[in-house]
Coordinates of C-alpha atoms and ligand atoms in Angstrom, one line a residue:
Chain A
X1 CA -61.4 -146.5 -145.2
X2 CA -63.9 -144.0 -143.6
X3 CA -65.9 -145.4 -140.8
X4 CA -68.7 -143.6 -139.0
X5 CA -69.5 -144.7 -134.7
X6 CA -72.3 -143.0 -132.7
X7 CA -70.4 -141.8 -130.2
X8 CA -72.0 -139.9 -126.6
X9 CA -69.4 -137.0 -126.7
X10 CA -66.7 -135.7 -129.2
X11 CA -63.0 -137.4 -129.0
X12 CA -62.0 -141.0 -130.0
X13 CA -62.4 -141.9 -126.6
X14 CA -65.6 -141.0 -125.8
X15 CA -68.1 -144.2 -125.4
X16 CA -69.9 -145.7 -128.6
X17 CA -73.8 -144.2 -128.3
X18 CA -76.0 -147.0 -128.3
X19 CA -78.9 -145.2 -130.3
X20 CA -78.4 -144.2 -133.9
X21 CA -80.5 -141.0 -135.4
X22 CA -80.4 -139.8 -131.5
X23 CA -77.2 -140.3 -131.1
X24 CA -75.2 -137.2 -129.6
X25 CA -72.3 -137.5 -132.2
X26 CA -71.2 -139.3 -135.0
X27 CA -66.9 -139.8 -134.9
X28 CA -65.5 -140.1 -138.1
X29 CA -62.7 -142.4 -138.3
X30 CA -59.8 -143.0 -140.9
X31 CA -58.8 -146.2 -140.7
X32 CA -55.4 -145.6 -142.2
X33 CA -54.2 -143.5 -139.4
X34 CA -56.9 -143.5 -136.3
X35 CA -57.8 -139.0 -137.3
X36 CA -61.3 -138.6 -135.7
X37 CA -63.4 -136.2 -137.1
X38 CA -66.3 -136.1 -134.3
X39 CA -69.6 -134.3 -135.9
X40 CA -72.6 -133.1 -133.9
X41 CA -75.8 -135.1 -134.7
X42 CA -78.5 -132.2 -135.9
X43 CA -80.9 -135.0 -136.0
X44 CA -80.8 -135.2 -132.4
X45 CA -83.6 -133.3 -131.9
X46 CA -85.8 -133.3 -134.9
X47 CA -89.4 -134.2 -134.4
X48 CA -90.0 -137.2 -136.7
X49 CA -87.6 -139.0 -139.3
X50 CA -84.2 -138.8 -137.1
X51 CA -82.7 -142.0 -138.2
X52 CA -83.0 -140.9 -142.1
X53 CA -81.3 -138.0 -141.6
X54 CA -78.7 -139.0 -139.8
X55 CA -78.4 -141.7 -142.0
X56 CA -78.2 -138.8 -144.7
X57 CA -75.5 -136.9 -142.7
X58 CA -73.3 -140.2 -142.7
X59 CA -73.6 -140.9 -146.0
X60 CA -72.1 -137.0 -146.9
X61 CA -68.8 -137.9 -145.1
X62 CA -68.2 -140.7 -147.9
X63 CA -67.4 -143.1 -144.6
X64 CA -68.4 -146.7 -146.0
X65 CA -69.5 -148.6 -142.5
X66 CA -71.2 -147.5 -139.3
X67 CA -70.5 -148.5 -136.2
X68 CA -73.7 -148.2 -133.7
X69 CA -75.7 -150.0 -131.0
X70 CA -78.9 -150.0 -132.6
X71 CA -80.4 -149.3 -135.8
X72 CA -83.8 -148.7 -136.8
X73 CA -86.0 -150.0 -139.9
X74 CA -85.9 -146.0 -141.7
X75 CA -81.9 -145.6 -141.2
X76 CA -80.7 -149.2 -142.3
X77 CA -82.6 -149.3 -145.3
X78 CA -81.2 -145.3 -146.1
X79 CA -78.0 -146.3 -145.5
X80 CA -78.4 -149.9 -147.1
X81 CA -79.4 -147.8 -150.3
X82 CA -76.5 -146.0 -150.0
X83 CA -74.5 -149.0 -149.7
X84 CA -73.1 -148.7 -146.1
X85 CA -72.2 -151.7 -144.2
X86 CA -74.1 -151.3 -140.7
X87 CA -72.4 -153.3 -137.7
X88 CA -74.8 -152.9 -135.3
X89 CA -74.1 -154.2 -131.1
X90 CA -71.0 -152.3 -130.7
X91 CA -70.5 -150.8 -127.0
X92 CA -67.3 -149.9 -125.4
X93 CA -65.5 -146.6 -126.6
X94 CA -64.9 -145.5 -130.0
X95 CA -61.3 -146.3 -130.2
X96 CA -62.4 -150.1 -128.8
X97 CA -64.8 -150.1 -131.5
X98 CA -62.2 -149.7 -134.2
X99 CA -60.3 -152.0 -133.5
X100 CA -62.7 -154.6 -132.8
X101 CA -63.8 -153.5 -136.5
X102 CA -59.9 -153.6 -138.1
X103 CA -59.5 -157.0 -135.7
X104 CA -62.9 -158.3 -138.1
X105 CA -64.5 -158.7 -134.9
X106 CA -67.3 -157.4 -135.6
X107 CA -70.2 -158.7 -138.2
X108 CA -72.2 -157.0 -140.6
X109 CA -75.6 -156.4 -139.7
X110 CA -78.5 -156.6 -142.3
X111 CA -81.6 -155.1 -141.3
X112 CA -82.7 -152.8 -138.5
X113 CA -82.6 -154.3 -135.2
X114 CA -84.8 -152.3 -133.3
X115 CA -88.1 -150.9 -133.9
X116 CA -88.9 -147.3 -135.3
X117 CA -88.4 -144.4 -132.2
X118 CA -85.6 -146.8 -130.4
X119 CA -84.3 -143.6 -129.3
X120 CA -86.9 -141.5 -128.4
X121 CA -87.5 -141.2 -124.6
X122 CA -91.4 -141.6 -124.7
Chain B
X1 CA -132.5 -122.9 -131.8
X2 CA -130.5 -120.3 -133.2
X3 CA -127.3 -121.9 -134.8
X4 CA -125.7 -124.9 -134.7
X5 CA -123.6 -125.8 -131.5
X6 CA -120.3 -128.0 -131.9
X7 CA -119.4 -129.2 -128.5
X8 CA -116.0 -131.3 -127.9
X9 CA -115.7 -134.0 -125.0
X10 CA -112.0 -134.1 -124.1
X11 CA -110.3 -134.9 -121.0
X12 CA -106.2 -134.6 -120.2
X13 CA -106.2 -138.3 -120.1
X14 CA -107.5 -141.3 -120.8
X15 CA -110.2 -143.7 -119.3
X16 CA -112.4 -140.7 -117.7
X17 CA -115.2 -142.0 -119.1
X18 CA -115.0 -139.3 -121.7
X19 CA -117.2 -141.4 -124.4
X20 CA -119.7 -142.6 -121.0
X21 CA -120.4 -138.7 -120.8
X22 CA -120.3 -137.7 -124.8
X23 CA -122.3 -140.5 -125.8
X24 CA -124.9 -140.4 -123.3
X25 CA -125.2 -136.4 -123.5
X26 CA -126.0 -137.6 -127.3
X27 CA -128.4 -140.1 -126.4
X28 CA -130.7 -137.7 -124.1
X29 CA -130.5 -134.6 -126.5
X30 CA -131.8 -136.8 -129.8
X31 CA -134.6 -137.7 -127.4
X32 CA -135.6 -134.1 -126.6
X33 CA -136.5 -134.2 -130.3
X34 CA -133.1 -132.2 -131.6
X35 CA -130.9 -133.1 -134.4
X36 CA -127.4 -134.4 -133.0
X37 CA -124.7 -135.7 -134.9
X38 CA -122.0 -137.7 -132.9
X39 CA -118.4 -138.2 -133.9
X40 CA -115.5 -140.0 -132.8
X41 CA -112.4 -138.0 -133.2
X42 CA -110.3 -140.7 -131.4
X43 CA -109.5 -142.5 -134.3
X44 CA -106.8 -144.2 -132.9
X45 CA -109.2 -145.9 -130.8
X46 CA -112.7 -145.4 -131.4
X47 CA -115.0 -147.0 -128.6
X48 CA -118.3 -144.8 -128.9
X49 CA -120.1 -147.4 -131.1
X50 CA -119.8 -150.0 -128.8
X51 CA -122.3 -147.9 -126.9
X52 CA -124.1 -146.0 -129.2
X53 CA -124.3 -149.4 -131.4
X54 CA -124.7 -147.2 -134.7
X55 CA -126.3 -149.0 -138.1
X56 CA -123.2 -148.1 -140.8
X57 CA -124.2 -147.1 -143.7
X58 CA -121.5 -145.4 -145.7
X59 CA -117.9 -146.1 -145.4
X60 CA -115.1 -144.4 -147.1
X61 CA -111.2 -144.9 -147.4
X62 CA -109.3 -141.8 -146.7
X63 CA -105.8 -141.3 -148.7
X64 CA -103.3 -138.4 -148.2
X65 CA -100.7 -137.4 -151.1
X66 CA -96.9 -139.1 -150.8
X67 CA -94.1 -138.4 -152.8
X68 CA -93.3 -140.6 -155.8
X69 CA -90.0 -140.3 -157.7
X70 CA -89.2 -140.8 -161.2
X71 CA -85.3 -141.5 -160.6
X72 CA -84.6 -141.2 -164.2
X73 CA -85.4 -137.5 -164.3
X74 CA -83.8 -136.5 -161.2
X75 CA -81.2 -133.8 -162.0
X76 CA -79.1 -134.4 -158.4
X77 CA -80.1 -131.1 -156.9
X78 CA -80.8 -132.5 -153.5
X79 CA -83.9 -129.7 -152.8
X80 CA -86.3 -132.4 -151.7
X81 CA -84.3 -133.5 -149.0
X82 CA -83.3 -130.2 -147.9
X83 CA -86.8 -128.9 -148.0
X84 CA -88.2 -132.5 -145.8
X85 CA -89.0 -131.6 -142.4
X86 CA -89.8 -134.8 -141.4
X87 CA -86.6 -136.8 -143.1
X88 CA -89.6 -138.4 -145.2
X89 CA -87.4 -138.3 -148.6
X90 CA -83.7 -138.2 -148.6
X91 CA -81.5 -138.1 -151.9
X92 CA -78.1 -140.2 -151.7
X93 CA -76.3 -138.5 -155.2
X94 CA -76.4 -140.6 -158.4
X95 CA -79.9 -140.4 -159.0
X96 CA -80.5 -142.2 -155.9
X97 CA -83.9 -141.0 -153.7
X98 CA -85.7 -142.9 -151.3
X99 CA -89.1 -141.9 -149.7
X100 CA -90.7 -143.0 -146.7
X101 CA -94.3 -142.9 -146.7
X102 CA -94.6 -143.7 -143.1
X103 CA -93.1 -140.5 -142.2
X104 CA -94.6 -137.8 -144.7
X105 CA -96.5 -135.2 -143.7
X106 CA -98.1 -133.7 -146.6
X107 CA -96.6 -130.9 -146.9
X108 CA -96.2 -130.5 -150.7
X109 CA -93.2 -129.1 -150.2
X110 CA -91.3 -132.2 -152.5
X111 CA -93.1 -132.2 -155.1
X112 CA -93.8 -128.4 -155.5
X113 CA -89.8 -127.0 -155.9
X114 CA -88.0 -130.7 -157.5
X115 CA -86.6 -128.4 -160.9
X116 CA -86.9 -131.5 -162.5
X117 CA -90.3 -132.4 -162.2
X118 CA -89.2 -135.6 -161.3
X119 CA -91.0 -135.8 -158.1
X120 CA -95.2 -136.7 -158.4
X121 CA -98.0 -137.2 -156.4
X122 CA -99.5 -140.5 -155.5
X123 CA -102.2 -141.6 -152.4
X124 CA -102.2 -143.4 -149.2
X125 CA -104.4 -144.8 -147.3
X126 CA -104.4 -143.4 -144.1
X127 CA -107.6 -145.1 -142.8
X128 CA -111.3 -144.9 -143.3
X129 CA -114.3 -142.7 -142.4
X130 CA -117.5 -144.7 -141.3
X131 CA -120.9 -143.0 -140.8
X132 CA -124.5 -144.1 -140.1
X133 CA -127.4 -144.2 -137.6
X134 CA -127.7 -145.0 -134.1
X135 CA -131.8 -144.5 -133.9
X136 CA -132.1 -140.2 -133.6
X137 CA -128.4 -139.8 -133.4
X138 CA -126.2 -139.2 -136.7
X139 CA -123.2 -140.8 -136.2
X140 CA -119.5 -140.7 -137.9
X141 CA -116.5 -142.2 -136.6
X142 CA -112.8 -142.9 -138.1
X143 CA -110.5 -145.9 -138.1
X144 CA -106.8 -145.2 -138.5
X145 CA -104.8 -147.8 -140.3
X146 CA -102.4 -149.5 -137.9
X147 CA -98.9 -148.4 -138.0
X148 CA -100.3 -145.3 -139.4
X149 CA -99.0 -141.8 -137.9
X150 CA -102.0 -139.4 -139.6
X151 CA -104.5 -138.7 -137.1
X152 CA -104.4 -135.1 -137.6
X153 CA -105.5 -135.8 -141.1
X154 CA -108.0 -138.6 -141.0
X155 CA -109.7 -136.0 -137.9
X156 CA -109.3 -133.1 -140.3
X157 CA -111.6 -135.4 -142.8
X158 CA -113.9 -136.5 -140.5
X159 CA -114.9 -133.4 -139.2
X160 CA -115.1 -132.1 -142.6
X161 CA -118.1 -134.4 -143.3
X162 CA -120.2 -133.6 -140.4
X163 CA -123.6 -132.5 -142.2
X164 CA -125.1 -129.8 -140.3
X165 CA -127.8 -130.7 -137.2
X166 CA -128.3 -128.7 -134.2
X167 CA -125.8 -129.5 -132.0
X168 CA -122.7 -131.6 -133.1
X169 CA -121.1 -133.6 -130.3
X170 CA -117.3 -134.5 -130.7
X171 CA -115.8 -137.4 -128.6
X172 CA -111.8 -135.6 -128.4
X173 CA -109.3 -138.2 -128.3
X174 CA -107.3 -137.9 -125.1
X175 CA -104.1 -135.8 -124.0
X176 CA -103.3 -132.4 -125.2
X177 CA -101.1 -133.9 -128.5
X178 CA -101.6 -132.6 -132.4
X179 CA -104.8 -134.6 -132.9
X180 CA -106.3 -133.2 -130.0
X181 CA -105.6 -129.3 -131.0
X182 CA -107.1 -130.3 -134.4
X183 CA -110.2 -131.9 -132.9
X184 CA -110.5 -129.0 -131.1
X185 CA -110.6 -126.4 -133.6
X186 CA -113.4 -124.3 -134.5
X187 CA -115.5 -125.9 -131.7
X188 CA -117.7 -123.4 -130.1
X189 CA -117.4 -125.5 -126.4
X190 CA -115.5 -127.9 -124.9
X191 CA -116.2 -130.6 -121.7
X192 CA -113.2 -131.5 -120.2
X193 CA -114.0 -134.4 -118.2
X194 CA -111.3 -135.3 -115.2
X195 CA -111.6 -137.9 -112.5
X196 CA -111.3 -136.1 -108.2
X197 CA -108.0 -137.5 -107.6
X198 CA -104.3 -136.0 -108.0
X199 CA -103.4 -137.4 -111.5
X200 CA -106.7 -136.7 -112.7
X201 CA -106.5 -133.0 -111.5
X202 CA -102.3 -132.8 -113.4
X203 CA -104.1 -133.8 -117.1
X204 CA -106.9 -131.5 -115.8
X205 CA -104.5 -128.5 -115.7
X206 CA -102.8 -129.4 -118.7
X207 CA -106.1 -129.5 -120.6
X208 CA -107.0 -126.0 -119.4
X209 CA -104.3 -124.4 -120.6
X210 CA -104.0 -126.1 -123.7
X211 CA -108.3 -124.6 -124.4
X212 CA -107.6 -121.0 -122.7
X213 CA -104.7 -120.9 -125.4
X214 CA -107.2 -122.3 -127.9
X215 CA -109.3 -119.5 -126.7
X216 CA -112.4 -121.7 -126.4
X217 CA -115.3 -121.4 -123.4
X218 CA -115.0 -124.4 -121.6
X219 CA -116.2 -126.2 -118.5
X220 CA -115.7 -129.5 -116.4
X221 CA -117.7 -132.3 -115.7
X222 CA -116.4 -134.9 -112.8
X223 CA -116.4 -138.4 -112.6
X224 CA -116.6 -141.3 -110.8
X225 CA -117.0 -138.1 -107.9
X226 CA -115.8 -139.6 -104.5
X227 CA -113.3 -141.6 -105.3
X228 CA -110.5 -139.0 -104.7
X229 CA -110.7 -135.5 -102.6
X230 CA -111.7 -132.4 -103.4
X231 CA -108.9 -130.9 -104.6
X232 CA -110.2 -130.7 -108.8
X233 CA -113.2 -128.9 -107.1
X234 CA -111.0 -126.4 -105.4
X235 CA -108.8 -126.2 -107.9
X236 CA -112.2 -124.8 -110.2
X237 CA -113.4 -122.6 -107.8
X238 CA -109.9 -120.8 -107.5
X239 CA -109.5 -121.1 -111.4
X240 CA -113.1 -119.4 -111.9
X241 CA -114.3 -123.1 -113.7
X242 CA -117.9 -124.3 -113.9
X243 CA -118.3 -127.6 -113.1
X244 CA -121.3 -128.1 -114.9
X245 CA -122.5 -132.2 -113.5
X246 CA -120.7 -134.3 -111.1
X247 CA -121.4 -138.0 -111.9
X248 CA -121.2 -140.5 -108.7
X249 CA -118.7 -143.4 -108.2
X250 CA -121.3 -145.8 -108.7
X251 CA -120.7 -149.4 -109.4
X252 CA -123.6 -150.1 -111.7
X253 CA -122.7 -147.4 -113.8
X254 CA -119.0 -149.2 -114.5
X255 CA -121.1 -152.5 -114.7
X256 CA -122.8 -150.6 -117.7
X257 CA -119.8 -150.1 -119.3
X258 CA -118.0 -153.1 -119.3
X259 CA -121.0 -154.7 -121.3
X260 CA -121.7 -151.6 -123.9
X261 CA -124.7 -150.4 -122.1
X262 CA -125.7 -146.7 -122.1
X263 CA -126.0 -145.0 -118.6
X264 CA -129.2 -143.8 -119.5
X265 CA -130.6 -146.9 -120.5
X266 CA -129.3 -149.1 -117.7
X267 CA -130.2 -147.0 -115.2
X268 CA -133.0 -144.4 -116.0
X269 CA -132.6 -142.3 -113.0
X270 CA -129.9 -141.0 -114.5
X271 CA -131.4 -139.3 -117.2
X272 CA -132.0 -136.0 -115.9
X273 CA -128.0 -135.7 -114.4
X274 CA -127.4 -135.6 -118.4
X275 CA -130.4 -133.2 -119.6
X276 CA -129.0 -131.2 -116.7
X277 CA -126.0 -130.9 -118.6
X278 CA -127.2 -130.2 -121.5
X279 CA -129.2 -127.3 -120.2
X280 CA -126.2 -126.1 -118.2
X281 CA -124.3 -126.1 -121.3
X282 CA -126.9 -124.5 -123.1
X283 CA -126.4 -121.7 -120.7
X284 CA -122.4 -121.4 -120.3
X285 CA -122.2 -121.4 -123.8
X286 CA -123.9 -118.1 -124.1
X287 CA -122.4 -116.4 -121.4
Ligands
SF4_301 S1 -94.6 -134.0 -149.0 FE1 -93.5 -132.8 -147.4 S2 -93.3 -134.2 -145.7 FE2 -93.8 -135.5 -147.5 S3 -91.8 -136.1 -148.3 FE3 -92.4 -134.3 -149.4 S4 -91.4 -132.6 -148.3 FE4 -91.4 -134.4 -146.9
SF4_302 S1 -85.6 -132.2 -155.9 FE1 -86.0 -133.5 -157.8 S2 -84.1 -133.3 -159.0 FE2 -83.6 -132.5 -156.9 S3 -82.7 -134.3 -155.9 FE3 -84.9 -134.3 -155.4 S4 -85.8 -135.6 -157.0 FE4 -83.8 -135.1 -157.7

């Protein structure tokens, strides 16, 4: 299973990025064998709309869950639509995140948990 | 006179008694006997009818165009989303397209290249335009719906039904942001009004630069003047900037305020600091 975490810098061990659409990267994780794919986030500096289109950019790697700190109202329901499973309050590094999420530590988040512009400083 | 004058009250920030100066400029110029029209461009938080206390008589909803998607016809080409600055439409594959109202700008761009024709307009509401009466002074202002991101338009709409009176007055919401530019376009002068103290001269600066680039004649008018140092006056002199009134730090005039009254009204001797103004406008705005 493909899994998508914000992540702060490239690498599986980089730490988790608490915000979603401005999050630095997005690691992409196969759950069969721990490969990380880590992804720049072109979102990070768009004007408006950051959390749908990184919610779009997740949704063309095929991964099935995300793995974040927060989400906002605009992402959850893009990636709700496309039927993503959000686990949202994750902190640590990527590679504690995963296994937290193979351990079924973590639980499904259903709706944003933050506020539009989370993410935005000001 | 000659032509009509549109002249825009801004300031780099807020709370330096922007609408105090705008609506009171108003006030003494409809009294002189000329046609003035008043509007509140700071839609986000209008506060110039609590002074000018205007009778409304016409009110109007204002609506912009949003995408609306027939998923049935979409053909999975993924152009809307592509062409989206704003990330106000996405498309997820199998016929799958969401929209975001919240976040669309406008922009046509959607609706204008779906191959499909799967992708129409429909309106909303962005806020409403109220207009009306407050004795000699025409008076417009809008309201933007809460939650709502489209200043720039509902401005663009108000200004657009200004009817045409000697001089128009425009109350600028503050800061130097998108709804500010648009209130200030085609605006023959602007007031920026700035408070003698160190922050007030920062927002001061920021607003000069942002009307030299607009390429607009402007001048200053001070503020509560003694409450700070003279460093915004300095600053002018260097800079080549008229300061066209300085209005006192007096404590009656706040008292005003706080309960709606007009300067002028409350306290008469007054009057002739804002037909001072006017006149000193008058004459930078033909230089
Ligand atoms: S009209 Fe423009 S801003 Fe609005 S959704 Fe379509 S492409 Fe995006
Ligand atoms: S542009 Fe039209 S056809 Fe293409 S994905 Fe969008 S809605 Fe579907």
């Amino acid at each position: 299973m493909i899994i998508a975490i914000t992540a702060s810098a490239e690498g599986i061990d980089s730490p988790v990025d608490p915000r979603f659409g401005r999050a630095a990267y997005f690691a992409i994780v196969d759950t069969e064998n721990d490969q990380c794919n880590s992804i720049p986030n072109e979102a990070v500096s768009a004007a408006a709309g950051a959390g749908v289109t990184a919610a779009k950019t997740i949704t063309d790697t095929g991964a099935q869950a995300v793995l974040t700190g927060n989400c906002g109202p605009n992402a959850a329901r893009t990636l709700q639509a496309a039927g993503i499973k959000i686990y949202a309050g994750v902190s640590g590094t990527v590679k504690e995140a995963i296994e937290a999420f193979k351990a079924g530590k973590l639980n499904e988040t259903q709706g944003p948990t933050v506020e539009s512009h989370f993410g935005t400083n000001g | 006179m000659a032509k009509q004058l549109t002249i825009a009250i801004a300031s780099g920030k807020g709370g330096t008694g922007k609408t105090t100066i705008a609506t009171n400029l108003a006030k003494v110029i409809a009294e002189d006997g000329k046609g003035v029209y008043y509007a509140d461009c700071d839609v986000e938080e209008p506060n110039g009818h609590i002074f000018l206390k205007p009778q409304i008589e016409q009110s109007r909803t204002v609506t912009v165009p949003v995408p609306q998607v027939d998923e049935n016809k979409c053909t999975d080409c993924g152009k809307c989303g592509e062409v989206c600055q704003y990330g106000a439409i996405v498309h997820l594959g199998n016929k799958k397209v969401l929209t975001f109202d919240n976040l669309c700008h406008s922009c046509a761009g959607c609706w204008m290249l779906c191959p499909a024709g799967a992708i129409t307009q429909k309106k909303m509401e962005i806020g409403i335009i109220e207009s009306g009466n407050s004795g000699d002074i025409h008076f417009a202002h809008g309201k933007l719906r809460i939650g709502n991101i489209r200043s720039v338009s509902l401005i663009n709409q108000l200004k657009q039904s200004i009817k045409a009176r000697d001089l128009v007055i425009l109350d600028v919401p503050p800061g130097t942001s998108c709804p500010v530019v648009e209130s200030l376009k085609n605006v023959d002068f602007v007031i920026l009004v700035t408070e003698p103290t160190p922050f007030g001269l920062n927002d001061l600066k920021l607003a000069v630069d942002l009307v030299r680039k607009m390429e607009i004649t402007f001048a200053v008018v001070i503020n509560r003047d003694g409450i700070g140092d003279d460093k915004c006056e300095k600053y002018c002199q260097q800079e080549n900037i008229s300061i066209l009134m300085k209005l006192p730090d007096d404590r009656r005039i706040a008292e005003a305020y706080s309960v709606g009254k007009m300067v002028v009204d409350a306290l008469p001797e007054y009057r002739k600091d804002f037909t001072g103004l006017y006149e000193n406008i008058l004459q930078e705005a033909e230089k």
